[in-house]
Amino acid sequence: MKLTKKIRRIILAIEAALIVVLTPGIIAASDHDDGEVDIKGRAVNLTDLYVYREKDQNSGAADGDLVFTMNSNPRSVARYQYYFSTTALYQFHITQVGDVNSTPTGRADIILRFAFSPPNNKGMQAVAITVVRGGSQTTTKTTVNGGLIATTPLNSNAVLNTVPVGGSNLTVFAGLREDPFFFDVEQFFRVRAGALGTGPKVGFKPASQALDFAKGYNVNTIAVRVPKAFLQAGTGANTFDVWSTISVRDGAGGFKQFERLARPGINEALIVTPQFLEAFNTISPRLDLSAAAAPVRQEAVATLNAVDLLDGKDNVDANAIAKAFLPDVLRIDTTRPSGYGSAANAQGSLIGGRLLLDDVVDITLGALVGSPASDNVSYNGAPGNPAQGHKPLEPNFPYLALPN
């Protein structure tokens, strides 16, 4: 589907939440530091979700494999060994979608669940992977070779676990990787202040001076190579809705959802009231359109209206956008190339998943002003500017750059 300028502006305006929030002091980028309450350590704080066809990242990859990547533990400093929480469940939720234009149900057909043991003397954590499907669940703790599924310690070669599940083999990586997100957050706050009349009018810094706030930081990564046939489970579905969650122990012997993330810039930027934000993190996407969630939706619409007016023009229908982007899931149509903002369905909802190098900030800026625009930060950085630039992506799975 070729997108007109008008449609692009509508479907991408919601992603302005990546770079615009109304509450001072919150870093408005990706999902970094979303809901930093006293009981939320960074190990159970989601940052980004990426979902893409592997052949769109690596032309030599097998046709039909998808890669799911869940990053957590933002602002992990270089050369320090961080671990996954041993009291939490990290989960990918997947819905099989029969019609690319249908409203997301927010109900998972498949859940991939990861539980981590305490690290051994080599810094490796054993991983138990549970697949929940069709009302039953199966837990796997060993690879096809009989060894334990394990994480990759810092400064070690990648441990790629081949995990047999339901007649398919999943490939699993878990460990530290460089945070791939990039954005000049500090300068954006200055640009925003000028647009709102609370500071001098300024533009973004040139590439030679722009600062990337994520440069030099690591994240905890869970990456899974998943055969599409495993996700289809005989249904023939080619489109999938994906979201990620983290659940922690509830004190009564069970687990309670504590964190949630799908599209970048929904919960941490559109929702600015702390109580609403924490509530949104604890519910399923199937409740996003419920009456109980109406106050949260109203706040999201108010934020979108404020975002829309920053360029002095009323470009979009905020209610229509909110309807297009809730329930909050990341949809991927596997019959077309992956790419954030590359395609939309009839409701204006993005359906291309998200690649590692998709520049969601520049895409959003361009959509708002109706012409190419940039914060002048790129993944590779600008020559002569040590304040930006990430390590090259790895050529093979899990693809993210090695940790700092």
Short mmCIF file of C-alpha atoms in Angstrom, two decimals:
data_model
loop_
_atom_site.label_atom_id
_atom_site.label_comp_id
_atom_site.label_asym_id
_atom_site.label_seq_id
_atom_site.Cartn_x
_atom_site.Cartn_y
_atom_site.Cartn_z
CA MET A 1 0.00 0.00 0.00
CA LYS A 2 1.42 3.37 -1.02
CA LEU A 3 0.71 5.95 1.67
CA THR A 4 -0.31 9.52 0.81
CA LYS A 5 1.14 12.42 2.78
CA LYS A 6 -2.22 12.95 4.52
CA ILE A 7 -2.48 9.32 5.59
CA ARG A 8 1.12 9.31 6.79
CA ARG A 9 0.44 12.37 8.92
CA ILE A 10 -2.60 10.71 10.46
CA ILE A 11 -1.16 7.29 11.14
CA LEU A 12 2.14 8.62 12.46
CA ALA A 13 0.93 11.54 14.56
CA ILE A 14 0.47 9.23 17.49
CA GLU A 15 4.16 8.45 17.33
CA ALA A 16 4.77 12.10 18.15
CA ALA A 17 4.36 10.82 21.66
CA LEU A 18 7.89 9.50 21.22
CA ILE A 19 9.14 13.05 21.37
CA VAL A 20 6.42 15.11 23.05
CA VAL A 21 5.05 14.80 26.57
CA LEU A 22 3.39 17.35 28.77
CA THR A 23 5.05 16.40 32.03
CA PRO A 24 8.51 18.00 32.55
CA GLY A 25 11.34 15.73 33.52
CA ILE A 26 10.11 12.54 31.85
CA ILE A 27 12.47 11.30 29.16
CA ALA A 28 10.18 11.09 26.15
CA ALA A 29 11.86 8.48 24.08
CA SER A 30 10.87 4.94 23.40
CA ASP A 31 9.73 3.38 26.67
CA HIS A 32 12.86 4.25 28.63
CA ASP A 33 12.16 4.82 32.34
CA ASP A 34 8.42 4.45 31.96
CA GLY A 35 6.74 4.48 35.36
CA GLU A 36 9.81 4.72 37.58
CA VAL A 37 8.08 4.05 40.90
CA ASP A 38 9.83 3.01 44.09
CA ILE A 39 9.13 -0.70 43.60
CA LYS A 40 10.09 -0.85 39.92
CA GLY A 41 13.73 -1.70 39.46
CA ARG A 42 15.19 -1.26 35.99
CA ALA A 43 15.50 -5.03 35.49
CA VAL A 44 11.69 -5.13 35.23
CA ASN A 45 11.36 -1.96 33.14
CA LEU A 46 10.72 -2.50 29.42
CA THR A 47 12.34 -0.18 26.87
CA ASP A 48 11.55 -1.37 23.33
CA LEU A 49 9.85 -4.10 21.35
CA TYR A 50 11.00 -5.02 17.83
CA VAL A 51 9.20 -7.49 15.55
CA TYR A 52 10.34 -8.15 11.98
CA ARG A 53 10.83 -10.72 9.26
CA GLU A 54 14.40 -11.94 9.63
CA LYS A 55 15.10 -11.77 5.89
CA ASP A 56 14.47 -8.00 6.06
CA GLN A 57 17.37 -7.73 8.51
CA ASN A 58 19.52 -10.40 6.90
CA SER A 59 18.92 -11.27 3.25
CA GLY A 60 20.56 -14.65 3.80
CA ALA A 61 18.11 -15.69 6.52
CA ALA A 62 15.51 -18.38 6.00
CA ASP A 63 12.25 -17.25 4.45
CA GLY A 64 9.42 -17.42 6.98
CA ASP A 65 11.34 -16.80 10.20
CA LEU A 66 10.44 -13.84 12.41
CA VAL A 67 12.51 -12.21 15.14
CA PHE A 68 11.00 -10.88 18.36
CA THR A 69 13.27 -8.67 20.48
CA MET A 70 12.37 -7.42 23.95
CA ASN A 71 14.73 -4.94 25.63
CA SER A 72 14.66 -4.05 29.31
CA ASN A 73 16.88 -2.54 32.00
CA PRO A 74 17.41 0.97 30.51
CA ARG A 75 20.53 3.03 31.13
CA SER A 76 22.71 0.00 31.87
CA VAL A 77 26.23 1.38 32.12
CA ALA A 78 29.13 -0.05 30.16
CA ARG A 79 31.28 -2.93 31.37
CA TYR A 80 28.92 -3.91 34.19
CA GLN A 81 27.19 -7.28 34.37
CA TYR A 82 23.43 -6.85 34.80
CA TYR A 83 21.05 -9.75 35.24
CA PHE A 84 17.44 -10.56 34.46
CA SER A 85 15.15 -10.57 37.47
CA THR A 86 14.80 -13.99 39.10
CA THR A 87 11.38 -13.11 40.51
CA ALA A 88 9.72 -11.96 37.28
CA LEU A 89 8.25 -13.44 34.10
CA TYR A 90 9.23 -11.84 30.76
CA GLN A 91 6.60 -12.55 28.11
CA PHE A 92 5.82 -12.13 24.42
CA HIS A 93 2.09 -12.28 23.66
CA ILE A 94 1.02 -13.16 20.11
CA THR A 95 -2.40 -13.09 18.47
CA GLN A 96 -3.10 -14.75 15.12
CA VAL A 97 -4.89 -12.20 12.92
CA GLY A 98 -7.10 -13.40 10.09
CA ASP A 99 -7.90 -9.97 8.62
CA VAL A 100 -5.22 -7.28 8.52
CA ASN A 101 -7.97 -4.63 8.86
CA SER A 102 -9.56 -6.11 11.97
CA THR A 103 -9.50 -4.42 15.36
CA PRO A 104 -6.98 -6.13 17.67
CA THR A 105 -8.62 -8.40 20.20
CA GLY A 106 -5.84 -7.99 22.75
CA ARG A 107 -6.19 -11.68 23.56
CA ALA A 108 -3.11 -13.85 23.12
CA ASP A 109 -3.29 -17.11 21.20
CA ILE A 110 0.34 -17.85 22.14
CA ILE A 111 2.51 -16.68 25.03
CA LEU A 112 6.28 -17.16 25.12
CA ARG A 113 7.32 -16.89 28.78
CA PHE A 114 10.87 -16.62 30.13
CA ALA A 115 11.87 -17.24 33.76
CA PHE A 116 15.46 -16.81 34.93
CA SER A 117 17.42 -18.57 37.67
CA PRO A 118 20.12 -16.88 39.79
CA PRO A 119 23.48 -16.57 37.99
CA ASN A 120 26.15 -19.21 38.46
CA ASN A 121 29.83 -18.51 39.11
CA LYS A 122 30.31 -17.78 35.39
CA GLY A 123 27.59 -15.15 35.34
CA MET A 124 25.18 -17.34 33.37
CA GLN A 125 21.50 -17.62 34.23
CA ALA A 126 19.52 -20.73 33.35
CA VAL A 127 16.29 -19.98 31.49
CA ALA A 128 12.99 -21.85 31.58
CA ILE A 129 10.81 -21.20 28.52
CA THR A 130 7.10 -21.84 28.77
CA VAL A 131 4.77 -21.86 25.77
CA VAL A 132 1.12 -21.24 26.54
CA ARG A 133 -1.22 -22.20 23.71
CA GLY A 134 -4.73 -23.61 23.40
CA GLY A 135 -5.32 -23.69 27.14
CA SER A 136 -2.21 -25.75 27.86
CA GLN A 137 1.37 -24.90 28.64
CA THR A 138 4.69 -26.61 28.09
CA THR A 139 7.91 -25.68 29.84
CA THR A 140 11.31 -26.39 28.29
CA LYS A 141 14.62 -26.03 30.15
CA THR A 142 17.01 -27.75 27.74
CA THR A 143 18.28 -27.27 24.20
CA VAL A 144 18.15 -29.85 21.41
CA ASN A 145 21.59 -30.98 22.57
CA GLY A 146 20.41 -31.60 26.10
CA GLY A 147 22.19 -28.67 27.77
CA LEU A 148 20.47 -25.99 29.79
CA ILE A 149 19.06 -22.93 28.09
CA ALA A 150 21.34 -20.16 29.33
CA THR A 151 22.08 -16.45 29.09
CA THR A 152 25.23 -14.92 27.61
CA PRO A 153 27.56 -13.36 30.21
CA LEU A 154 29.29 -10.05 29.52
CA ASN A 155 32.39 -10.32 27.32
CA SER A 156 31.48 -13.80 26.11
CA ASN A 157 30.57 -15.22 22.74
CA ALA A 158 26.84 -15.26 22.12
CA VAL A 159 25.07 -18.29 23.54
CA LEU A 160 22.44 -19.23 20.96
CA ASN A 161 20.01 -21.74 22.38
CA THR A 162 18.13 -23.99 19.95
CA VAL A 163 14.97 -24.83 21.82
CA PRO A 164 12.53 -27.56 20.66
CA VAL A 165 8.93 -26.47 21.20
CA GLY A 166 5.79 -28.01 19.71
CA GLY A 167 7.54 -29.56 16.71
CA SER A 168 9.50 -26.40 15.90
CA ASN A 169 12.91 -25.13 16.91
CA LEU A 170 13.14 -21.65 18.41
CA THR A 171 16.47 -19.85 18.62
CA VAL A 172 16.85 -17.87 21.84
CA PHE A 173 19.40 -15.29 22.95
CA ALA A 174 19.30 -13.58 26.34
CA GLY A 175 21.96 -11.19 27.59
CA LEU A 176 23.36 -7.69 27.43
CA ARG A 177 23.44 -5.81 24.14
CA GLU A 178 23.92 -2.17 23.21
CA ASP A 179 20.73 -0.11 23.35
CA PRO A 180 19.89 0.57 19.67
CA PHE A 181 17.59 3.54 20.30
CA PHE A 182 18.81 7.02 19.24
CA PHE A 183 17.44 10.52 19.90
CA ASP A 184 18.62 14.00 21.01
CA VAL A 185 16.29 14.29 23.99
CA GLU A 186 17.83 17.37 25.60
CA GLN A 187 17.60 19.52 22.48
CA PHE A 188 14.07 18.38 21.88
CA PHE A 189 13.04 19.82 25.24
CA ARG A 190 14.47 23.17 24.11
CA VAL A 191 12.67 22.96 20.76
CA ARG A 192 9.44 22.10 22.52
CA ALA A 193 9.78 25.02 24.95
CA GLY A 194 10.22 27.42 22.03
CA ALA A 195 7.18 25.98 20.24
CA LEU A 196 5.07 26.42 23.39
CA GLY A 197 6.32 29.96 24.05
CA THR A 198 8.06 29.07 27.30
CA GLY A 199 11.58 29.52 25.97
CA PRO A 200 13.53 30.95 23.04
CA LYS A 201 12.71 29.51 19.64
CA VAL A 202 15.46 27.15 18.58
CA GLY A 203 15.91 24.33 16.12
CA PHE A 204 17.65 21.02 16.43
CA LYS A 205 21.41 21.05 16.58
CA PRO A 206 23.36 20.19 13.44
CA ALA A 207 24.58 16.63 13.17
CA SER A 208 28.06 17.73 14.22
CA GLN A 209 26.68 18.86 17.61
CA ALA A 210 23.57 16.74 18.25
CA LEU A 211 23.68 14.44 21.28
CA ASP A 212 22.33 10.90 21.43
CA PHE A 213 21.05 10.21 24.94
CA ALA A 214 21.23 6.41 24.53
CA LYS A 215 24.84 6.33 23.31
CA GLY A 216 27.05 4.09 25.41
CA TYR A 217 24.26 2.38 27.32
CA ASN A 218 23.33 -1.29 27.27
CA VAL A 219 20.05 -3.12 27.75
CA ASN A 220 19.03 -6.63 28.71
CA THR A 221 17.87 -8.30 25.51
CA ILE A 222 15.67 -11.32 24.90
CA ALA A 223 15.65 -12.17 21.19
CA VAL A 224 13.77 -15.12 19.72
CA ARG A 225 13.87 -16.44 16.17
CA VAL A 226 10.44 -17.94 15.57
CA PRO A 227 9.33 -19.94 12.51
CA LYS A 228 6.09 -18.51 11.15
CA ALA A 229 4.64 -22.03 11.03
CA PHE A 230 5.00 -22.20 14.82
CA LEU A 231 2.94 -19.02 15.17
CA GLN A 232 0.37 -20.14 12.62
CA ALA A 233 -0.26 -23.46 14.36
CA GLY A 234 -2.20 -24.66 11.33
CA THR A 235 -4.34 -21.51 11.02
CA GLY A 236 -2.74 -20.07 7.88
CA ALA A 237 -2.51 -16.64 9.53
CA ASN A 238 0.06 -14.28 7.99
CA THR A 239 -0.56 -11.32 10.28
CA PHE A 240 0.18 -11.24 14.01
CA ASP A 241 -0.33 -8.83 16.89
CA VAL A 242 2.51 -8.81 19.40
CA TRP A 243 3.05 -7.14 22.76
CA SER A 244 5.43 -7.69 25.66
CA THR A 245 4.87 -7.76 29.41
CA ILE A 246 6.73 -8.33 32.64
CA SER A 247 4.95 -9.84 35.62
CA VAL A 248 6.24 -9.96 39.20
CA ARG A 249 5.25 -12.00 42.23
CA ASP A 250 2.05 -10.79 43.85
CA GLY A 251 2.76 -12.00 47.38
CA ALA A 252 0.07 -14.66 47.18
CA GLY A 253 2.00 -17.29 45.27
CA GLY A 254 1.16 -15.98 41.82
CA PHE A 255 2.26 -13.26 39.42
CA LYS A 256 0.75 -9.88 38.53
CA GLN A 257 1.43 -7.97 35.30
CA PHE A 258 3.64 -5.04 36.18
CA GLU A 259 4.87 -3.65 32.86
CA ARG A 260 3.59 -3.66 29.28
CA LEU A 261 4.89 -2.43 25.93
CA ALA A 262 3.98 -2.73 22.25
CA ARG A 263 4.22 0.34 20.00
CA PRO A 264 6.79 2.91 21.10
CA GLY A 265 5.39 6.09 22.59
CA ILE A 266 1.94 4.97 23.73
CA ASN A 267 1.88 4.47 27.49
CA GLU A 268 4.96 6.43 28.54
CA ALA A 269 4.14 9.55 26.54
CA LEU A 270 0.45 9.79 25.74
CA ILE A 271 -0.49 8.99 29.35
CA VAL A 272 0.95 11.58 31.70
CA THR A 273 -0.94 11.05 34.98
CA PRO A 274 1.19 8.64 37.06
CA GLN A 275 -1.82 6.70 38.36
CA PHE A 276 -3.15 6.21 34.83
CA LEU A 277 0.27 5.17 33.58
CA GLU A 278 0.71 2.51 36.23
CA ALA A 279 -2.84 1.26 35.67
CA PHE A 280 -2.26 1.04 31.90
CA ASN A 281 0.86 -1.02 32.49
CA THR A 282 -1.11 -3.60 34.48
CA ILE A 283 -3.99 -4.30 32.09
CA SER A 284 -4.29 -6.40 28.96
CA PRO A 285 -4.73 -4.68 25.57
CA ARG A 286 -8.21 -6.23 25.43
CA LEU A 287 -9.23 -3.71 28.13
CA ASP A 288 -7.89 -0.64 26.30
CA LEU A 289 -11.31 0.09 24.80
CA SER A 290 -13.31 -0.78 27.93
CA ALA A 291 -15.41 1.71 29.88
CA ALA A 292 -13.05 1.42 32.84
CA ALA A 293 -10.18 2.69 30.68
CA ALA A 294 -12.12 5.70 29.33
CA PRO A 295 -10.28 8.28 31.50
CA VAL A 296 -6.95 6.98 30.19
CA ARG A 297 -8.16 7.27 26.57
CA GLN A 298 -9.42 10.79 27.22
CA GLU A 299 -6.02 11.81 28.53
CA ALA A 300 -4.33 10.24 25.49
CA VAL A 301 -6.62 12.22 23.17
CA ALA A 302 -5.89 15.45 25.06
CA THR A 303 -2.16 14.82 24.68
CA LEU A 304 -2.56 14.14 20.97
CA ASN A 305 -4.49 17.39 20.53
CA ALA A 306 -1.69 19.32 22.23
CA VAL A 307 0.92 17.55 20.10
CA ASP A 308 -0.99 18.32 16.91
CA LEU A 309 -1.05 22.06 17.61
CA LEU A 310 2.70 22.37 18.18
CA ASP A 311 3.26 23.19 14.52
CA GLY A 312 0.45 25.76 14.62
CA LYS A 313 -1.91 23.65 12.54
CA ASP A 314 -4.78 21.33 13.34
CA ASN A 315 -3.71 18.43 11.15
CA VAL A 316 -5.35 15.35 12.59
CA ASP A 317 -8.40 13.95 14.32
CA ALA A 318 -7.06 12.86 17.70
CA ASN A 319 -10.07 10.67 18.46
CA ALA A 320 -9.67 8.84 15.16
CA ILE A 321 -5.97 8.31 15.85
CA ALA A 322 -6.61 6.96 19.33
CA LYS A 323 -9.15 4.56 17.87
CA ALA A 324 -6.64 3.42 15.24
CA PHE A 325 -3.89 2.78 17.76
CA LEU A 326 -5.80 1.14 20.58
CA PRO A 327 -5.73 -1.64 21.64
CA ASP A 328 -1.98 -1.11 21.88
CA VAL A 329 -0.30 -3.96 20.00
CA LEU A 330 2.49 -4.09 17.42
CA ARG A 331 0.97 -5.60 14.26
CA ILE A 332 3.07 -7.24 11.57
CA ASP A 333 1.81 -8.35 8.16
CA THR A 334 4.38 -10.96 7.15
CA THR A 335 3.39 -10.84 3.47
CA ARG A 336 5.13 -7.46 3.05
CA PRO A 337 8.58 -6.13 3.99
CA SER A 338 8.94 -5.11 7.64
CA GLY A 339 9.41 -1.48 8.60
CA TYR A 340 7.96 0.97 11.05
CA GLY A 341 5.48 3.24 9.30
CA SER A 342 5.97 1.42 6.01
CA ALA A 343 2.32 0.44 5.64
CA ALA A 344 -1.07 0.84 7.29
CA ASN A 345 -4.39 -0.93 7.19
CA ALA A 346 -7.79 0.59 6.38
CA GLN A 347 -8.11 1.95 9.93
CA GLY A 348 -4.77 3.77 9.70
CA SER A 349 -3.04 1.36 12.07
CA LEU A 350 0.60 0.55 11.34
CA ILE A 351 1.13 -3.05 10.22
CA GLY A 352 4.83 -3.30 9.35
CA GLY A 353 6.27 -4.30 12.71
CA ARG A 354 9.53 -2.56 13.65
CA LEU A 355 13.11 -3.07 12.50
CA LEU A 356 16.14 -2.36 14.69
CA LEU A 357 17.27 0.70 12.72
CA ASP A 358 13.87 2.26 12.04
CA ASP A 359 14.26 5.98 12.84
CA VAL A 360 10.91 6.49 14.53
CA VAL A 361 11.88 10.01 15.66
CA ASP A 362 12.62 11.34 12.18
CA ILE A 363 9.57 9.59 10.77
CA THR A 364 7.45 11.34 13.38
CA LEU A 365 9.01 14.77 12.89
CA GLY A 366 8.48 14.57 9.15
CA ALA A 367 4.87 13.57 9.64
CA LEU A 368 4.18 16.53 11.91
CA VAL A 369 5.66 19.24 9.70
CA GLY A 370 4.71 17.66 6.39
CA SER A 371 8.25 17.61 5.01
CA PRO A 372 11.55 15.91 5.83
CA ALA A 373 12.69 16.79 9.35
CA SER A 374 15.27 15.39 11.71
CA ASP A 375 16.77 15.70 15.15
CA ASN A 376 20.06 15.05 13.29
CA VAL A 377 20.86 11.96 15.30
CA SER A 378 21.35 8.70 13.46
CA TYR A 379 22.26 5.20 14.51
CA ASN A 380 25.67 5.41 12.85
CA GLY A 381 26.32 8.98 14.01
CA ALA A 382 28.01 11.92 12.34
CA PRO A 383 31.73 12.05 11.49
CA GLY A 384 33.67 14.02 14.05
CA ASN A 385 30.88 13.99 16.64
CA PRO A 386 31.76 11.65 19.53
CA ALA A 387 28.41 12.35 21.23
CA GLN A 388 26.50 10.08 18.89
CA GLY A 389 26.94 6.85 16.99
CA HIS A 390 26.36 3.23 17.92
CA LYS A 391 28.41 0.14 17.27
CA PRO A 392 27.61 -1.68 14.02
CA LEU A 393 24.85 -4.23 14.25
CA GLU A 394 26.01 -7.82 14.23
CA PRO A 395 25.54 -9.63 10.87
CA ASN A 396 23.79 -12.60 12.44
CA PHE A 397 21.13 -13.31 15.06
CA PRO A 398 20.47 -11.66 17.52
CA TYR A 399 21.75 -8.75 15.37
CA LEU A 400 21.99 -6.08 18.10
CA ALA A 401 25.45 -4.60 18.60
CA LEU A 402 27.74 -6.09 21.22
CA PRO A 403 27.47 -4.53 24.69
CA ASN A 404 29.61 -1.58 25.70
#
